[in-house]
Amino acid sequence: QVQLQESGPGLVKPSEILSLTCNVSGGSVSSERNYWSWIRQPPGKALEWIGYISNTGSTSYNPSHKSRVTMSLDTSKNQFSLKLSTVTVADTAMYFCARDRFGDYLDGFDIWGQGTMVTVSS
Amino acid sequence: SSELTQDPAVSVALGQTVRITCQGDSLRMYYATWYQQKPGQAPILVIYGKNNRPSGIPDRFSASDSGNTASLVITGAQAEDEADYYCNSRDKSGEQRVFGGGTKVTVL
């Protein structure tokens, strides 16, 4: 059974880079046809898709954040990562990683991490 | 702004049926997936595809779609169904994903 666990700093200063990692256990980030998404949720607000990275390293980002987002895959550690640059208080949110069955019969997020809260504050 | 529109809140009497809708042009081409989120928890997938439930999801959850509207139906709502529900699908380009704004379901 695949499980996901987010990790990273809980506090980031404005204008700095937010860096999060999602560790995958019980499966491989390189498994064919798997995509890996990042999703966030500001306090009291709706879910927002940030982007995904495929098992081959191709990416797709939400146009709202495209200029600030970088996602990467580390197959040796079985992890994938998110970097969000030039953060502001508006980036304060719970950040979730999820397995994304993009393009297959499920075409959605079937496995989620528990989430990690990131606060942007000086 | 979200390309998928949901009503902010609905309420249902215990044991009755409630329909949660999600509207968007991309739903004419792609199915919606539906997620249940309880306070302090990660979302869980409840419906995918035309009308499919992952293992462990009660059969009182079902889905339907018509034109640009996808619906999640809870038949015989239980107290434990009180939660926020989000739809998700692709955007009109088909290359990206978008969430609806979420619907808070209250079971009376």
Short mmCIF file of C-alpha atoms in Angstrom, two decimals:
data_model
loop_
_atom_site.label_atom_id
_atom_site.label_comp_id
_atom_site.label_asym_id
_atom_site.label_seq_id
_atom_site.Cartn_x
_atom_site.Cartn_y
_atom_site.Cartn_z
CA GLN A 1 0.00 0.00 0.00
CA VAL A 2 1.52 3.28 -1.15
CA GLN A 3 1.87 5.93 1.53
CA LEU A 4 2.98 9.55 1.22
CA GLN A 5 4.59 11.78 3.83
CA GLU A 6 5.36 15.47 3.42
CA SER A 7 8.28 17.12 5.16
CA GLY A 8 9.84 20.56 5.26
CA PRO A 9 10.11 23.78 7.27
CA GLY A 10 6.92 24.94 8.94
CA LEU A 11 8.00 28.57 8.81
CA VAL A 12 9.38 30.48 5.83
CA LYS A 13 10.26 34.16 5.62
CA PRO A 14 8.69 36.39 2.97
CA SER A 15 10.61 36.51 -0.32
CA GLU A 16 12.41 33.24 0.48
CA ILE A 17 11.98 29.80 -1.08
CA LEU A 18 9.50 27.27 0.28
CA SER A 19 10.89 23.74 -0.12
CA LEU A 20 8.92 20.60 0.60
CA THR A 21 9.57 16.93 0.02
CA CYS A 22 7.14 14.05 -0.25
CA ASN A 23 8.49 10.63 0.65
CA VAL A 24 6.86 7.69 -1.09
CA SER A 25 6.73 4.32 0.66
CA GLY A 26 5.18 1.07 -0.44
CA GLY A 27 5.73 1.92 -4.09
CA SER A 28 8.08 3.65 -6.50
CA VAL A 29 8.00 7.22 -7.80
CA SER A 30 9.26 5.73 -11.06
CA SER A 31 6.28 3.41 -11.51
CA GLU A 32 4.87 3.70 -14.99
CA ARG A 33 1.95 6.05 -15.50
CA ASN A 34 2.21 7.56 -12.03
CA TYR A 35 2.04 11.27 -11.60
CA TRP A 36 2.70 13.11 -8.37
CA SER A 37 0.87 16.29 -7.47
CA TRP A 38 1.16 19.06 -4.93
CA ILE A 39 -2.04 20.63 -3.61
CA ARG A 40 -2.42 23.35 -1.03
CA GLN A 41 -5.18 24.74 1.17
CA PRO A 42 -4.96 28.15 2.87
CA PRO A 43 -6.62 28.20 6.28
CA GLY A 44 -10.39 28.09 5.89
CA LYS A 45 -10.20 28.07 2.11
CA ALA A 46 -10.52 25.65 -0.79
CA LEU A 47 -8.07 23.18 -2.21
CA GLU A 48 -5.78 24.47 -4.95
CA TRP A 49 -3.79 22.31 -7.35
CA ILE A 50 -0.20 23.55 -7.67
CA GLY A 51 1.12 21.11 -10.26
CA TYR A 52 2.34 17.61 -10.99
CA ILE A 53 5.46 15.77 -12.00
CA SER A 54 5.30 12.49 -13.89
CA ASN A 55 7.35 9.36 -13.29
CA THR A 56 9.54 10.46 -16.20
CA GLY A 57 10.04 13.99 -14.85
CA SER A 58 7.68 15.91 -17.10
CA THR A 59 5.78 18.64 -15.31
CA SER A 60 2.62 20.70 -15.50
CA TYR A 61 2.01 23.69 -13.28
CA ASN A 62 -0.97 25.80 -12.34
CA PRO A 63 -0.63 28.96 -14.48
CA SER A 64 -1.26 31.04 -11.36
CA HIS A 65 2.08 29.94 -9.91
CA LYS A 66 4.01 28.73 -12.92
CA SER A 67 6.71 31.38 -12.72
CA ARG A 68 7.53 30.49 -9.10
CA VAL A 69 7.15 26.70 -9.03
CA THR A 70 9.68 23.96 -9.62
CA MET A 71 8.99 20.28 -9.07
CA SER A 72 11.55 17.52 -9.17
CA LEU A 73 11.87 13.79 -8.72
CA ASP A 74 14.58 11.94 -6.76
CA THR A 75 14.35 8.29 -7.72
CA SER A 76 17.29 7.30 -5.52
CA LYS A 77 15.43 8.50 -2.45
CA ASN A 78 11.96 7.66 -3.78
CA GLN A 79 10.84 11.23 -3.24
CA PHE A 80 9.48 14.18 -5.13
CA SER A 81 9.82 17.82 -4.22
CA LEU A 82 8.26 21.23 -4.51
CA LYS A 83 10.03 24.58 -4.55
CA LEU A 84 8.02 27.78 -4.48
CA SER A 85 10.06 30.95 -4.78
CA THR A 86 9.49 34.50 -3.58
CA VAL A 87 6.82 33.51 -1.10
CA THR A 88 4.38 35.93 0.50
CA VAL A 89 1.88 35.60 3.32
CA ALA A 90 -0.62 34.46 0.68
CA ASP A 91 1.39 31.23 0.38
CA THR A 92 0.59 30.30 3.97
CA ALA A 93 -1.29 27.02 3.66
CA MET A 94 -1.49 23.32 4.37
CA TYR A 95 0.47 21.61 1.63
CA PHE A 96 -0.50 18.10 0.52
CA CYS A 97 1.26 15.72 -1.79
CA ALA A 98 -0.85 13.19 -3.66
CA ARG A 99 -0.56 10.39 -6.16
CA ASP A 100 -2.20 11.58 -9.34
CA ARG A 101 -3.62 8.99 -11.70
CA PHE A 102 -3.54 11.50 -14.55
CA GLY A 103 -4.77 10.11 -17.81
CA ASP A 104 -5.85 6.69 -16.63
CA TYR A 105 -9.31 5.40 -15.79
CA LEU A 106 -9.24 7.00 -12.33
CA ASP A 107 -7.86 10.40 -13.48
CA GLY A 108 -7.70 11.83 -9.98
CA PHE A 109 -5.87 11.79 -6.67
CA ASP A 110 -6.21 8.40 -5.04
CA ILE A 111 -3.60 8.65 -2.29
CA TRP A 112 -2.83 11.71 -0.18
CA GLY A 113 -0.24 12.60 2.39
CA GLN A 114 -1.42 13.92 5.74
CA GLY A 115 -0.31 17.43 4.83
CA THR A 116 2.21 19.85 6.29
CA MET A 117 1.41 23.37 7.42
CA VAL A 118 3.66 26.12 6.09
CA THR A 119 3.44 29.63 7.49
CA VAL A 120 5.05 32.57 5.73
CA SER A 121 6.03 35.19 8.27
CA SER A 122 8.98 37.34 9.19
CA SER B 1 -10.74 32.10 -10.16
CA SER B 2 -11.95 28.51 -10.23
CA GLU B 3 -13.19 27.02 -13.50
CA LEU B 4 -15.40 24.65 -11.50
CA THR B 5 -18.27 26.12 -9.51
CA GLN B 6 -19.84 24.56 -6.43
CA ASP B 7 -22.50 25.83 -4.05
CA PRO B 8 -20.78 26.90 -0.82
CA ALA B 9 -23.07 24.97 1.50
CA VAL B 10 -25.99 22.56 1.61
CA SER B 11 -27.82 20.87 4.42
CA VAL B 12 -29.63 17.55 4.60
CA ALA B 13 -31.78 15.85 7.20
CA LEU B 14 -30.40 12.64 8.62
CA GLY B 15 -31.34 9.75 6.35
CA GLN B 16 -32.38 11.96 3.44
CA THR B 17 -30.75 12.50 0.06
CA VAL B 18 -28.51 15.40 -0.90
CA ARG B 19 -27.08 16.36 -4.29
CA ILE B 20 -23.87 18.36 -4.55
CA THR B 21 -23.22 19.93 -7.93
CA CYS B 22 -20.13 21.05 -9.79
CA GLN B 23 -20.37 23.14 -12.95
CA GLY B 24 -17.75 23.87 -15.56
CA ASP B 25 -17.19 23.75 -19.29
CA SER B 26 -14.44 21.14 -19.00
CA LEU B 27 -16.98 18.71 -17.52
CA ARG B 28 -18.41 18.29 -20.99
CA MET B 29 -15.16 16.49 -21.88
CA TYR B 30 -13.81 15.08 -18.60
CA TYR B 31 -15.27 13.32 -15.60
CA ALA B 32 -15.08 14.91 -12.19
CA THR B 33 -13.54 13.21 -9.21
CA TRP B 34 -15.00 13.91 -5.79
CA TYR B 35 -13.23 14.26 -2.45
CA GLN B 36 -14.49 14.33 1.12
CA GLN B 37 -12.55 16.36 3.66
CA LYS B 38 -13.28 16.40 7.36
CA PRO B 39 -11.80 19.06 9.67
CA GLY B 40 -8.09 18.63 10.26
CA GLN B 41 -7.82 15.73 7.82
CA ALA B 42 -6.52 15.18 4.33
CA PRO B 43 -9.14 14.75 1.61
CA ILE B 44 -10.14 11.26 0.54
CA LEU B 45 -11.35 10.17 -2.86
CA VAL B 46 -15.01 9.11 -2.84
CA ILE B 47 -15.97 8.99 -6.53
CA TYR B 48 -14.04 8.70 -9.78
CA GLY B 49 -14.88 8.12 -13.40
CA LYS B 50 -18.47 7.78 -14.51
CA ASN B 51 -19.65 6.50 -11.11
CA ASN B 52 -16.98 4.47 -9.32
CA ARG B 53 -16.23 4.20 -5.62
CA PRO B 54 -12.82 3.26 -4.22
CA SER B 55 -12.75 0.33 -1.84
CA GLY B 56 -14.20 1.26 1.52
CA ILE B 57 -16.49 4.05 0.33
CA PRO B 58 -20.13 3.31 1.20
CA ASP B 59 -22.55 2.71 -1.65
CA ARG B 60 -24.71 5.62 -0.50
CA PHE B 61 -22.25 7.79 -2.46
CA SER B 62 -22.92 7.97 -6.19
CA ALA B 63 -22.34 10.31 -9.09
CA SER B 64 -24.04 11.47 -12.22
CA ASP B 65 -23.31 13.99 -14.92
CA SER B 66 -25.23 16.01 -17.49
CA GLY B 67 -23.74 18.50 -19.89
CA ASN B 68 -21.47 20.82 -17.95
CA THR B 69 -22.64 19.64 -14.53
CA ALA B 70 -21.34 16.80 -12.41
CA SER B 71 -23.20 15.72 -9.28
CA LEU B 72 -22.31 13.80 -6.17
CA VAL B 73 -25.34 12.25 -4.50
CA ILE B 74 -25.50 10.97 -0.95
CA THR B 75 -28.53 8.74 -0.52
CA GLY B 76 -29.49 8.28 3.11
CA ALA B 77 -27.03 10.76 4.58
CA GLN B 78 -25.39 9.80 7.85
CA ALA B 79 -23.95 12.01 10.57
CA GLU B 80 -20.44 10.97 9.55
CA ASP B 81 -21.03 12.37 6.05
CA GLU B 82 -20.89 15.91 7.41
CA ALA B 83 -17.80 17.32 5.70
CA ASP B 84 -16.52 19.51 2.90
CA TYR B 85 -16.78 18.02 -0.57
CA TYR B 86 -14.62 19.08 -3.50
CA CYS B 87 -14.88 18.27 -7.16
CA ASN B 88 -11.80 18.15 -9.38
CA SER B 89 -11.30 17.72 -13.07
CA ARG B 90 -9.09 18.91 -15.85
CA ASP B 91 -9.21 22.40 -17.21
CA LYS B 92 -10.41 23.11 -20.74
CA SER B 93 -6.94 22.48 -22.16
CA GLY B 94 -6.93 19.03 -20.60
CA GLU B 95 -3.35 19.55 -19.45
CA GLN B 96 -3.98 20.80 -15.94
CA ARG B 97 -6.23 20.19 -13.00
CA VAL B 98 -8.68 22.45 -11.24
CA PHE B 99 -10.70 22.16 -8.04
CA GLY B 100 -14.14 23.49 -7.33
CA GLY B 101 -14.55 25.88 -4.44
CA GLY B 102 -15.96 23.17 -2.19
CA THR B 103 -19.37 22.51 -0.64
CA LYS B 104 -19.90 22.24 3.09
CA VAL B 105 -22.48 19.55 3.85
CA THR B 106 -24.31 19.78 7.15
CA VAL B 107 -26.36 16.80 8.34
CA LEU B 108 -29.26 17.97 10.49
#
